[in-house]
Every structure is written in C-alpha cells, then in structure tokens.
CSV table of C-alpha atoms and ligand atoms in Angstrom, one decimal:
chain,number,residue,atom,x,y,z
A,4,MET,CA,-3.4,4.1,-1.4
A,5,GLN,CA,-3.3,0.7,-3.0
A,6,ILE,CA,-1.2,-2.2,-1.1
A,7,ALA,CA,0.6,-4.4,-3.6
A,8,PRO,CA,-2.1,-6.3,-5.4
A,9,ASP,CA,-0.7,-9.6,-4.2
A,10,SER,CA,-0.4,-8.2,-0.7
A,11,PRO,CA,-3.0,-8.9,2.1
A,12,GLN,CA,-4.1,-6.7,4.6
A,13,LEU,CA,-1.7,-6.4,7.5
A,14,ALA,CA,-2.6,-6.9,11.4
A,15,VAL,CA,0.0,-5.4,13.3
A,16,VAL,CA,-0.3,-7.1,16.9
A,17,MET,CA,1.7,-5.3,20.0
A,18,VAL,CA,3.3,-7.1,22.7
A,19,GLY,CA,4.9,-6.2,25.7
A,20,LEU,CA,4.2,-5.2,29.5
A,21,PRO,CA,2.3,-1.9,30.1
A,22,ALA,CA,4.5,1.4,30.0
A,23,ARG,CA,7.0,0.2,27.3
A,24,GLY,CA,5.8,2.3,24.8
A,25,LYS,CA,3.4,0.2,23.0
A,26,SER,CA,0.9,2.9,22.2
A,27,TYR,CA,3.5,5.4,21.7
A,28,THR,CA,4.9,2.9,18.8
A,29,ALA,CA,1.1,2.4,17.8
A,30,ARG,CA,0.4,5.9,17.4
A,31,ARG,CA,3.5,6.6,15.3
A,32,MET,CA,3.1,3.8,13.0
A,33,GLU,CA,-0.7,5.1,12.5
A,34,ARG,CA,0.4,8.5,11.9
A,35,TYR,CA,2.8,7.5,9.3
A,36,LEU,CA,0.7,4.9,7.3
A,37,SER,CA,-2.2,7.2,7.3
A,38,TRP,CA,0.1,10.0,6.1
A,39,LEU,CA,1.1,8.0,3.1
A,40,GLY,CA,-2.6,7.2,2.6
A,41,TYR,CA,-3.2,3.5,4.0
A,42,ARG,CA,-6.3,3.0,5.8
A,43,THR,CA,-5.0,2.3,9.2
A,44,GLU,CA,-6.8,2.1,12.6
A,45,ILE,CA,-5.6,1.1,16.1
A,46,PHE,CA,-7.6,-1.1,18.2
A,47,ASN,CA,-6.7,-0.3,21.7
A,48,VAL,CA,-7.9,-2.9,24.2
A,49,GLY,CA,-7.6,-0.6,27.2
A,50,GLU,CA,-10.0,1.7,25.5
A,51,TYR,CA,-12.5,-1.2,25.2
A,52,ARG,CA,-12.0,-1.7,28.9
A,53,ARG,CA,-12.4,2.0,29.9
A,54,ALA,CA,-15.6,2.3,27.7
A,55,ARG,CA,-16.9,-0.8,29.0
A,56,VAL,CA,-15.9,-1.7,32.6
A,57,GLY,CA,-14.9,1.6,33.4
A,58,ALA,CA,-11.6,3.5,33.8
A,59,GLN,CA,-10.7,3.5,37.4
A,60,VAL,CA,-10.3,-0.2,38.2
A,61,PRO,CA,-7.7,-1.5,41.0
A,62,HIS,CA,-5.0,-3.4,40.0
A,63,SER,CA,-6.2,-6.6,41.3
A,64,PHE,CA,-8.6,-6.5,38.1
A,65,PHE,CA,-5.2,-7.3,36.2
A,66,ASP,CA,-4.3,-10.1,38.6
A,67,PRO,CA,-3.9,-13.5,36.6
A,68,ASP,CA,-5.4,-15.0,39.7
A,69,ASN,CA,-8.6,-13.2,39.8
A,70,PRO,CA,-11.0,-15.5,37.6
A,71,ARG,CA,-13.6,-12.5,37.2
A,72,GLY,CA,-11.0,-10.1,36.0
A,73,GLU,CA,-9.4,-12.6,33.8
A,74,GLU,CA,-12.7,-13.5,32.4
A,75,ALA,CA,-13.6,-9.5,31.7
A,76,ARG,CA,-10.2,-9.2,30.0
A,77,ARG,CA,-10.4,-11.9,27.8
A,78,SER,CA,-14.0,-10.7,26.6
A,79,LEU,CA,-12.7,-7.2,26.1
A,80,ALA,CA,-9.7,-8.4,24.3
A,81,LEU,CA,-12.3,-10.7,22.1
A,82,ALA,CA,-14.5,-7.8,21.2
A,83,ALA,CA,-11.4,-5.6,20.0
A,84,LEU,CA,-10.4,-8.7,17.9
A,85,ASP,CA,-14.1,-9.0,16.4
A,86,ASP,CA,-13.9,-5.2,15.5
A,87,MET,CA,-10.6,-5.4,14.0
A,88,VAL,CA,-11.3,-8.3,11.9
A,89,ALA,CA,-14.5,-6.9,10.8
A,90,TRP,CA,-12.9,-3.6,10.1
A,91,LEU,CA,-10.2,-5.2,8.0
A,92,GLY,CA,-12.5,-7.3,6.1
A,93,ASP,CA,-14.5,-4.4,5.0
A,94,ASP,CA,-12.1,-2.0,3.5
A,95,GLY,CA,-9.5,-1.5,6.1
A,96,GLN,CA,-5.6,-1.8,5.1
A,97,VAL,CA,-3.8,-1.9,8.2
A,98,ALA,CA,-5.0,-2.5,11.7
A,99,ILE,CA,-3.0,-2.4,14.9
A,100,TYR,CA,-3.9,-4.5,17.8
A,101,ASP,CA,-2.9,-2.5,20.7
A,102,ALA,CA,-3.0,-4.8,24.1
A,103,THR,CA,-0.3,-6.5,25.9
A,104,ASN,CA,-0.8,-9.9,24.5
A,105,THR,CA,2.0,-11.1,26.8
A,106,THR,CA,1.1,-14.9,26.7
A,107,ARG,CA,1.7,-17.1,24.2
A,108,GLU,CA,-1.6,-18.6,24.3
A,109,ARG,CA,-3.2,-15.0,23.7
A,110,ARG,CA,-1.0,-14.5,20.8
A,111,THR,CA,-1.7,-17.8,19.1
A,112,MET,CA,-5.3,-17.2,19.7
A,113,VAL,CA,-4.8,-13.4,17.6
A,114,ARG,CA,-2.8,-14.8,15.2
A,115,ALA,CA,-5.0,-17.8,14.2
A,116,ARG,CA,-8.1,-15.7,14.0
A,117,CYS,CA,-6.3,-13.1,11.7
A,118,GLU,CA,-4.7,-15.7,9.4
A,119,ARG,CA,-8.1,-17.4,9.1
A,120,ALA,CA,-9.4,-14.4,7.8
A,121,GLY,CA,-6.8,-14.1,5.1
A,122,PHE,CA,-4.6,-11.3,6.9
A,123,GLN,CA,-1.1,-11.0,7.4
A,124,VAL,CA,0.1,-10.9,10.7
A,125,LEU,CA,3.2,-8.7,12.2
A,126,PHE,CA,3.9,-9.0,15.9
A,127,ILE,CA,5.8,-6.0,17.3
A,128,GLU,CA,7.4,-6.5,20.5
A,129,ILE,CA,8.6,-3.7,22.9
A,130,ARG,CA,11.1,-4.6,25.3
A,131,CYS,CA,12.6,-2.1,28.0
A,132,ASP,CA,14.4,-2.9,31.2
A,133,ASP,CA,15.5,0.5,31.9
A,134,PRO,CA,13.8,1.7,35.1
A,135,HIS,CA,14.3,5.5,34.1
A,136,ILE,CA,12.4,5.2,30.8
A,137,ILE,CA,9.6,2.9,32.6
A,138,GLU,CA,9.3,5.8,35.4
A,139,ALA,CA,9.2,8.6,33.1
A,140,ASN,CA,6.7,6.7,30.7
A,141,ILE,CA,4.5,6.0,33.9
A,142,ARG,CA,4.7,9.7,35.1
A,143,SER,CA,4.4,11.0,31.5
A,144,THR,CA,1.3,9.0,30.0
A,145,LYS,CA,-0.3,7.0,32.8
A,146,LEU,CA,-0.9,9.6,35.4
A,147,SER,CA,-2.6,12.0,32.9
A,148,SER,CA,-4.8,8.9,31.6
A,149,PRO,CA,-8.4,8.6,32.4
A,150,ASP,CA,-7.5,5.5,34.7
A,151,TYR,CA,-5.9,7.8,37.2
A,152,LYS,CA,-7.9,11.0,36.9
A,153,ASP,CA,-8.0,12.9,40.2
A,154,SER,CA,-5.6,10.1,41.7
A,155,ASP,CA,-2.8,11.1,44.3
A,156,PRO,CA,0.1,10.7,41.9
A,157,ASP,CA,2.2,8.5,44.4
A,158,GLU,CA,-0.8,6.3,44.7
A,159,ALA,CA,-1.5,5.9,41.2
A,160,VAL,CA,2.4,5.0,40.5
A,161,THR,CA,2.2,2.5,43.2
A,162,ASP,CA,-1.0,0.9,41.6
A,163,PHE,CA,0.2,0.9,38.3
A,164,ARG,CA,3.5,-0.8,39.5
A,165,ALA,CA,1.4,-3.5,41.1
A,166,ARG,CA,-0.4,-3.8,37.8
A,167,ILE,CA,2.7,-4.2,35.8
A,168,ALA,CA,3.8,-6.9,38.6
A,169,HIS,CA,0.6,-8.8,37.3
A,170,TYR,CA,1.8,-8.9,33.9
A,171,GLU,CA,5.4,-9.9,34.8
A,172,ARG,CA,4.2,-12.8,36.3
A,173,VAL,CA,2.5,-14.3,33.2
A,174,TYR,CA,4.7,-12.6,30.3
A,175,GLU,CA,6.3,-15.0,27.8
A,176,PRO,CA,8.6,-13.1,25.6
A,177,LEU,CA,7.7,-13.6,22.0
A,178,ALA,CA,9.6,-16.9,20.5
A,179,ASP,CA,11.1,-17.4,17.3
A,180,ASP,CA,8.4,-19.7,16.0
A,181,GLU,CA,5.5,-17.4,16.7
A,182,GLY,CA,5.7,-16.1,13.0
A,183,ALA,CA,6.9,-12.5,11.5
A,184,TYR,CA,7.9,-10.1,14.3
A,185,LEU,CA,9.9,-7.2,15.0
A,186,ARG,CA,11.3,-6.7,18.5
A,187,VAL,CA,12.1,-3.1,19.7
A,188,THR,CA,14.4,-3.2,22.6
A,189,GLY,CA,14.3,0.0,24.0
A,190,ILE,CA,12.9,2.5,21.3
A,191,GLY,CA,15.8,4.1,19.3
A,192,ARG,CA,18.3,1.5,20.6
A,193,GLY,CA,18.1,-1.3,18.4
A,194,VAL,CA,15.6,-3.7,16.4
A,195,THR,CA,15.5,-7.5,15.7
A,196,VAL,CA,13.6,-8.8,12.8
A,197,SER,CA,12.4,-12.3,12.1
A,198,ASN,CA,10.5,-13.6,8.9
A,199,VAL,CA,9.2,-10.3,7.9
A,200,ASP,CA,7.9,-10.5,4.3
A,201,GLY,CA,5.9,-7.8,2.2
A,202,TYR,CA,6.0,-4.4,1.3
A,203,LEU,CA,4.0,-2.7,3.9
A,204,ALA,CA,5.7,-5.0,6.7
A,205,GLY,CA,8.9,-4.1,5.4
A,206,ARG,CA,8.2,-0.3,5.5
A,207,LEU,CA,7.2,-0.3,9.2
A,208,VAL,CA,10.3,-2.0,9.9
A,209,PHE,CA,12.2,0.4,8.3
A,210,PHE,CA,10.4,3.4,9.9
A,211,LEU,CA,10.8,1.7,13.7
A,212,MET,CA,14.6,1.5,13.0
A,213,ASN,CA,14.6,4.9,12.7
A,214,LEU,CA,12.4,6.2,15.6
A,215,HIS,CA,14.0,7.6,18.6
A,216,LEU,CA,12.9,9.5,22.0
A,217,THR,CA,15.4,12.2,21.8
A,218,ALA,CA,13.3,15.5,22.0
A,219,ARG,CA,14.4,18.4,19.7
A,220,PRO,CA,12.8,21.1,17.5
A,221,ILE,CA,12.3,20.8,13.9
A,222,TRP,CA,11.9,24.4,12.3
A,223,LEU,CA,9.9,24.4,8.9
A,224,THR,CA,10.3,27.6,6.9
A,225,ARG,CA,9.4,28.7,3.1
A,226,HIS,CA,12.1,30.5,1.6
A,227,GLY,CA,12.1,34.4,1.7
A,228,GLU,CA,9.6,36.2,-0.6
A,229,SER,CA,10.8,35.5,-4.2
A,230,VAL,CA,9.9,37.6,-7.2
A,231,TYR,CA,7.4,35.1,-8.5
A,232,ASN,CA,5.3,35.5,-4.9
A,233,VAL,CA,5.4,39.3,-5.6
A,234,ALA,CA,4.0,38.6,-9.4
A,235,GLY,CA,1.6,35.8,-8.1
A,236,VAL,CA,3.2,33.5,-10.2
A,237,LEU,CA,3.6,29.7,-9.5
A,238,GLY,CA,6.9,27.6,-9.4
A,239,GLY,CA,9.8,28.6,-11.4
A,240,ASP,CA,13.4,29.2,-10.2
A,241,PRO,CA,13.2,32.7,-9.2
A,242,ASP,CA,15.4,34.9,-7.0
A,243,LEU,CA,14.7,36.4,-3.3
A,244,THR,CA,13.3,40.1,-3.7
A,245,ALA,CA,14.8,42.6,-1.3
A,246,ASP,CA,12.5,41.5,1.3
A,247,GLY,CA,13.2,38.1,0.8
A,248,TYR,CA,16.9,38.5,1.5
A,249,ARG,CA,15.8,40.8,4.7
A,250,TYR,CA,13.9,37.6,5.9
A,251,ALA,CA,17.2,35.3,5.3
A,252,GLN,CA,19.1,37.8,7.5
A,253,SER,CA,16.4,37.6,10.3
A,254,LEU,CA,16.3,34.0,10.0
A,255,ALA,CA,20.2,33.8,10.4
A,256,GLN,CA,19.7,35.9,13.8
A,257,PHE,CA,16.7,33.4,14.9
A,258,LEU,CA,19.3,30.4,14.4
A,259,ASP,CA,21.9,32.1,16.3
A,260,ARG,CA,20.0,32.6,19.2
A,261,ARG,CA,18.8,28.7,19.3
A,262,ASP,CA,22.0,27.5,18.6
A,263,SER,CA,24.8,29.7,19.9
A,264,ASP,CA,27.7,27.2,19.6
A,265,GLY,CA,27.0,27.0,16.0
A,266,ASN,CA,27.5,23.2,15.5
A,267,GLY,CA,23.9,21.6,16.8
A,268,MET,CA,21.8,21.7,13.8
A,269,VAL,CA,21.1,20.2,10.6
A,270,ILE,CA,20.0,22.3,7.5
A,271,TRP,CA,18.1,21.3,4.3
A,272,THR,CA,16.9,23.2,1.4
A,273,SER,CA,15.3,22.4,-1.8
A,274,SER,CA,17.5,22.5,-4.8
A,275,LEU,CA,15.8,25.5,-5.9
A,276,GLN,CA,17.4,29.1,-5.9
A,277,ARG,CA,15.0,30.9,-3.2
A,278,ALA,CA,15.5,28.1,-0.9
A,279,ILE,CA,19.4,28.0,-1.2
A,280,GLN,CA,19.6,31.8,-1.1
A,281,THR,CA,17.4,32.1,2.2
A,282,ALA,CA,20.1,29.5,3.9
A,283,ALA,CA,22.9,31.4,2.4
A,284,PRO,CA,23.4,33.6,5.4
A,285,LEU,CA,22.9,30.8,8.1
A,286,GLY,CA,26.9,30.5,8.2
A,287,ARG,CA,26.5,26.6,8.5
A,288,THR,CA,26.3,23.8,5.7
A,289,ALA,CA,23.3,23.4,4.4
A,290,TRP,CA,22.1,20.1,2.1
A,291,ALA,CA,20.0,20.7,-1.0
A,292,TRP,CA,17.5,17.7,-1.5
A,293,ARG,CA,15.4,17.5,-4.7
A,294,ALA,CA,13.0,15.8,-2.8
A,295,LEU,CA,12.1,19.1,-1.1
A,296,ASP,CA,11.4,21.3,-4.2
A,297,GLU,CA,8.2,22.7,-4.6
A,298,ILE,CA,5.2,21.1,-6.2
A,299,ASP,CA,5.8,20.2,-9.9
A,300,GLY,CA,3.3,22.7,-11.9
A,301,GLY,CA,3.9,20.9,-15.1
A,302,ILE,CA,2.5,23.0,-18.2
A,303,CYS,CA,1.1,25.5,-15.7
A,304,ASP,CA,4.5,26.4,-14.3
A,305,SER,CA,5.3,30.2,-14.2
A,306,MET,CA,1.5,30.9,-14.4
A,307,SER,CA,-0.5,32.7,-12.5
A,308,HIS,CA,-3.9,31.0,-11.0
A,309,ALA,CA,-5.8,33.6,-13.0
A,310,GLN,CA,-4.0,32.7,-16.0
A,311,ILE,CA,-4.5,29.0,-15.6
A,312,GLN,CA,-8.4,30.0,-15.0
A,313,GLU,CA,-8.6,31.8,-18.2
A,314,GLN,CA,-6.3,29.7,-20.4
A,315,MET,CA,-7.3,26.3,-19.0
A,316,PRO,CA,-10.7,26.4,-17.4
A,317,GLU,CA,-11.0,22.7,-17.3
A,318,GLU,CA,-7.8,22.2,-15.3
A,319,TYR,CA,-8.4,25.1,-13.1
A,320,GLU,CA,-11.8,23.4,-12.1
A,321,ALA,CA,-10.2,20.0,-11.8
A,322,ARG,CA,-7.9,21.2,-9.3
A,323,LYS,CA,-10.6,23.0,-7.4
A,324,ARG,CA,-12.8,19.7,-7.5
A,325,ASN,CA,-10.1,17.8,-5.7
A,326,LYS,CA,-6.7,19.6,-4.9
A,327,PHE,CA,-5.3,16.6,-3.3
A,328,THR,CA,-5.5,14.2,-5.9
A,329,TYR,CA,-5.3,16.6,-9.0
A,330,ARG,CA,-2.1,16.5,-11.0
A,331,TYR,CA,-0.8,19.2,-13.2
A,332,PRO,CA,-0.3,18.1,-16.8
A,333,ARG,CA,3.1,16.9,-16.9
A,334,GLY,CA,3.7,17.8,-13.2
A,335,GLU,CA,2.6,16.7,-9.9
A,336,SER,CA,-0.1,16.6,-7.5
A,337,TYR,CA,-0.1,16.9,-3.4
A,338,GLN,CA,-0.3,13.1,-3.4
A,339,ASP,CA,2.7,12.6,-5.4
A,340,ILE,CA,4.6,15.0,-3.1
A,341,ILE,CA,3.7,12.8,-0.1
A,342,LEU,CA,5.5,9.8,-1.8
A,343,ARG,CA,8.7,11.8,-2.7
A,344,LEU,CA,8.8,13.1,0.6
A,345,GLU,CA,8.8,10.0,2.3
A,346,PRO,CA,12.7,9.6,2.6
A,347,VAL,CA,12.7,13.1,4.0
A,348,ILE,CA,10.3,11.9,6.8
A,349,ILE,CA,12.6,9.1,7.5
A,350,GLU,CA,15.7,11.3,7.7
A,351,LEU,CA,13.7,13.6,9.9
A,352,GLU,CA,12.7,10.8,12.3
A,353,ARG,CA,16.2,9.5,12.4
A,354,THR,CA,18.1,12.7,12.9
A,355,ARG,CA,18.6,13.5,16.9
A,356,LYS,CA,20.0,17.1,16.3
A,357,PRO,CA,17.6,20.0,15.6
A,358,VAL,CA,16.4,20.0,11.9
A,359,LEU,CA,15.8,23.4,9.9
A,360,VAL,CA,13.9,22.8,6.6
A,361,VAL,CA,14.0,25.7,4.1
A,362,ALA,CA,11.4,24.7,1.3
A,363,HIS,CA,8.0,25.7,-0.3
A,364,ASN,CA,4.4,26.1,0.3
A,365,ALA,CA,3.1,22.8,-0.9
A,366,VAL,CA,6.1,20.2,0.4
A,367,LEU,CA,6.0,22.2,3.8
A,368,ARG,CA,2.0,21.4,3.8
A,369,ALA,CA,2.8,17.8,3.3
A,370,LEU,CA,5.5,17.6,6.1
A,371,TYR,CA,3.5,19.5,8.7
A,372,ALA,CA,0.5,17.1,8.1
A,373,TYR,CA,2.9,14.4,9.0
A,374,PHE,CA,3.8,15.7,12.2
A,375,GLN,CA,0.4,17.1,13.2
A,376,GLY,CA,-1.5,14.2,12.0
A,377,VAL,CA,-3.6,16.1,9.6
A,378,PRO,CA,-5.4,13.7,7.2
A,379,PRO,CA,-3.8,14.0,3.8
A,380,GLU,CA,-6.5,15.3,1.9
A,381,ARG,CA,-6.6,18.6,4.0
A,382,CYS,CA,-2.8,19.4,3.4
A,383,PRO,CA,-3.6,21.5,0.3
A,384,TYR,CA,-5.2,24.0,2.5
A,385,LEU,CA,-3.0,24.2,5.5
A,386,PRO,CA,-1.5,27.8,6.3
A,387,ILE,CA,2.1,28.1,5.8
A,388,PRO,CA,3.0,31.7,5.5
A,389,LEU,CA,5.8,33.4,4.2
A,390,HIS,CA,8.3,34.9,6.5
A,391,THR,CA,7.3,32.6,9.6
A,392,VAL,CA,9.1,29.6,11.4
A,393,ILE,CA,6.8,26.8,12.2
A,394,GLU,CA,8.7,25.1,15.5
A,395,LEU,CA,7.5,21.5,15.9
A,396,THR,CA,8.8,20.0,18.9
A,397,PRO,CA,7.7,16.1,18.7
A,398,HIS,CA,6.4,14.8,22.2
A,399,ALA,CA,4.5,11.3,23.4
A,400,TYR,CA,1.4,12.3,22.1
A,401,GLY,CA,2.3,14.6,18.8
A,402,CYS,CA,4.3,17.7,18.6
A,403,HIS,CA,3.9,20.9,20.3
A,404,GLU,CA,3.8,23.9,17.8
A,405,THR,CA,5.0,27.4,18.1
A,406,ARG,CA,4.8,30.0,14.9
A,407,ILE,CA,7.4,32.8,15.2
A,408,PRO,CA,7.0,35.3,12.5
A,409,LEU,CA,10.3,37.0,11.6
A,410,GLU,CA,10.9,40.4,10.0
A,411,PRO,CA,10.1,42.0,7.2
A,412,ARG,CA,6.4,41.2,7.5
A,413,VAL,CA,5.2,40.6,3.8
A,414,GLU,CA,1.4,40.4,2.6
A,415,SER,CA,0.2,37.2,2.9
A,416,SER,CA,-2.3,35.4,0.8
A,417,GLU,CA,-3.6,31.4,-0.1
A,418,THR,CA,-0.9,31.2,-2.9
A,419,ARG,CA,2.0,32.8,-1.3
B,21,F6P,O1,2.5,30.4,-4.8
B,21,F6P,C1,3.8,30.0,-4.3
B,21,F6P,C2,3.9,28.3,-4.5
B,21,F6P,O2,5.1,27.7,-3.8
B,21,F6P,C3,3.9,28.0,-5.6
B,21,F6P,O3,5.2,27.7,-6.6
B,21,F6P,C4,3.1,26.8,-5.7
B,21,F6P,O4,2.6,26.2,-7.2
B,21,F6P,C5,1.8,26.8,-5.0
B,21,F6P,O5,2.5,27.8,-3.9
B,21,F6P,C6,1.4,25.7,-4.1
B,21,F6P,O6,0.3,26.1,-3.6
B,21,F6P,P1,-1.2,26.0,-4.1
B,21,F6P,O7,-1.2,23.9,-4.1
B,21,F6P,O8,-2.1,26.3,-3.0
B,21,F6P,O9,-1.3,26.3,-5.5
C-alpha cells in the first residue's frame, strides 16, 4: 500500500513506564497497519536486551545509578534505533520503536535521529495510574515473559515492581514542546492529541481512540446455505435453501444460549438477502451494512468458476496467479475489500458488547485475517466453512479462537 505521495515514512515512538500497555498498543497498531497493507515493523528494545545481554537480569540492571546498566541500556536502545532507521530507509513504511523512552533526553535523541533521516515522528505515551490494571498487566504479561521464566511468581512481581520504581525516578512525562504526540490515559479511557499531522498518523489516532480492554466475543458466520452455493455459482443475491433456513434456526438457538437476557449483543449483516434471512429468526435487531457485502464479482457475478475458466480463461488465470490483488473486471479484489472493511474494523474495536457478524466467504476471510494477524495476501485462501460459527475472543496477545459447527452439516468446498 502506498502512503500518500507527499507523506514521509512514519516512526512511532512509544513512551511510558513499564507495564502500562505499550507493547500491547504497539502490537495492535502493527496488526492494524499490516492488515491495511503498510509495511510495519516493531523494534522492541527489550528483545534486543534479551538477545544480547540475557533475559534474566536483576532489577538493579535498570537502576539509573548503576553506570554499567545505564551504558548497556543506552547501547541496546541505539542498536534498535540504528536498525529501525536502516529499515525505514530501505523500504519500510511505519516503524514502531517500543521502549520506555522515559527521559526527555532519550526522546530528543530518537526524534533528532529520525527527523535527520527524513522520517515523521509520532510519540505515543501510555499513562496509567490504576494499580489494578498495572498489577493485572504484570501478572498477565510479565510473569510469562522469558525475563521471569521458572521464577517464583511473587518474587518476580517484587522484582518487576522494583524495576518500575527505577524508571519512576527518572520519568519525565512528555511535554507539549516535544512535537507530535498522542497520549493515552488508560487504554479505553481517553486520548489527548497534539500537533498530529498526516494521513497515517491521523489513522492511528482514530484507531487508538477506539481501542478498549473489555473482553467480549466476536462471532463470525457465513449466511446459511444459499441456492447459489448449491449451484456452485458466485455472488448474486440468492435466497437461502431449506438447509440454509435450518441453519438460521440453529444460529438463533446458539445465540439464545449465549445471551439469555436477549439484550447483550450487537448483530450486523451484509445488505444481501441470504445474510438478512439468516439473521431474521434471531429475534434481535440486526443492522445491515453494505460494507459487509460479498466480493463484487463484476462481469463474473452469477457464474461458476468452471464457466469463468471456459469463457474467460485469461481472467481465470490472472486470478489464480494473484488472488489477493486480482480485481474482477468491473468488480473488486480482496485488497479492495480490506479497504472497504476498515470502518467495520473500527466499529468492531469500539463496540464493547459481543458482536455477531453474518456475512460472506471473502469478507469474513478479510475480517478473520485482521483478528488473527494473518498476512493480507494469505487471506483469500483461509477456510471459512458454511454453517460454522467462528468465535474470536481478543486478549493481550491476539485472539482465542473456537469453531462451532451447527446443524445441518452441509458439504463444504473451497468456493462455498
Ligand atoms: O461461493 C461463495 C462465495 O461467497 C462467492 O459469492 C464469492 O465470489 C466467493 O465465495 C469468494 O471466494 P473465492 O474468492 O475463493 O472465490
């Protein structure tokens, strides 16, 4: 994906004390931008330390009064910075520099280096004073990190708290005169934006404004079997078959089990009949989005793959060569679908209730690729069978996935 022609590459520089959610936020941004097609990479200084100094260093390594520790940490920060600048100068587009960057001096150095190389800099500061969230972050992410492998959990927490205290002694919160920044005050609670300019930086601001930490499931399902599925024909706006209607009933029972008070979820469908018919027995309001409509097959709509192969062999071959970028004449490609699904992703991120999405093969492949961090070029090949609910529950490192087949079982093939 091209950045706007006059936009430079972007260096996103994280700022904040340990266990505030910087790496979590960095990974979320990386997944979002990679899904949109931007070459994005995280440069995590902690990983440089684990690789070069070792994972299990005592908290005194982080003590600002320990000159050897200070020197080692500075050189690790510089090594990651060198690699980041080289990567952006090569053919990277967005680099995320994931480190505490708690002193103004360090930030000034990172910013000057990036700006000299012609890159735009955006600081993202994560602040969090809620002791429960900090404790939860330590227990959920730090204790399982290589830094504390095989350590006693209570001793590990004590050591990590001592590590935080070292950083607290030198922490200088980001100031207004340090350039473009976005400050997140508790993920999901509020952001402050200053001096932010440019398309990608603007997209990141919008994305981060909508992130939250409330755990809830997202259910993805294709519509029930349609008349076109049985005929092996693409696209169109067909009705469900008798089996398709039966699936709609099974889906309604599934949801009743998951949401017994009948009010705790959001249902979205595409604007096509087969999706609307599938949601009809659910007994809840369903919102129809055109953005969720199936890939537009253009002049190949309502044809089978065999007919396309026979009547338009060049189109058939071109799609086989690159199914991700191939655009049906007067229709769409998978790449196009991702762009039109972006507002759906933002809404999925923003919504704190469980969400059921009733849609189609290609669009669900694209949504699934976002949640599971699948490289976009691989999304046209992901299996999304009929009559199956894919339950995704986002957590700190990605999504927990369960596939729940519902009755009636129907024959499944690549095109269905
Ligand atoms: O066959 C069902 C269907 O949803 C078609 O409407 C759509 O064109 C197709 O799947 C998408 O899958 P693929 O990109 O593998 O052809």
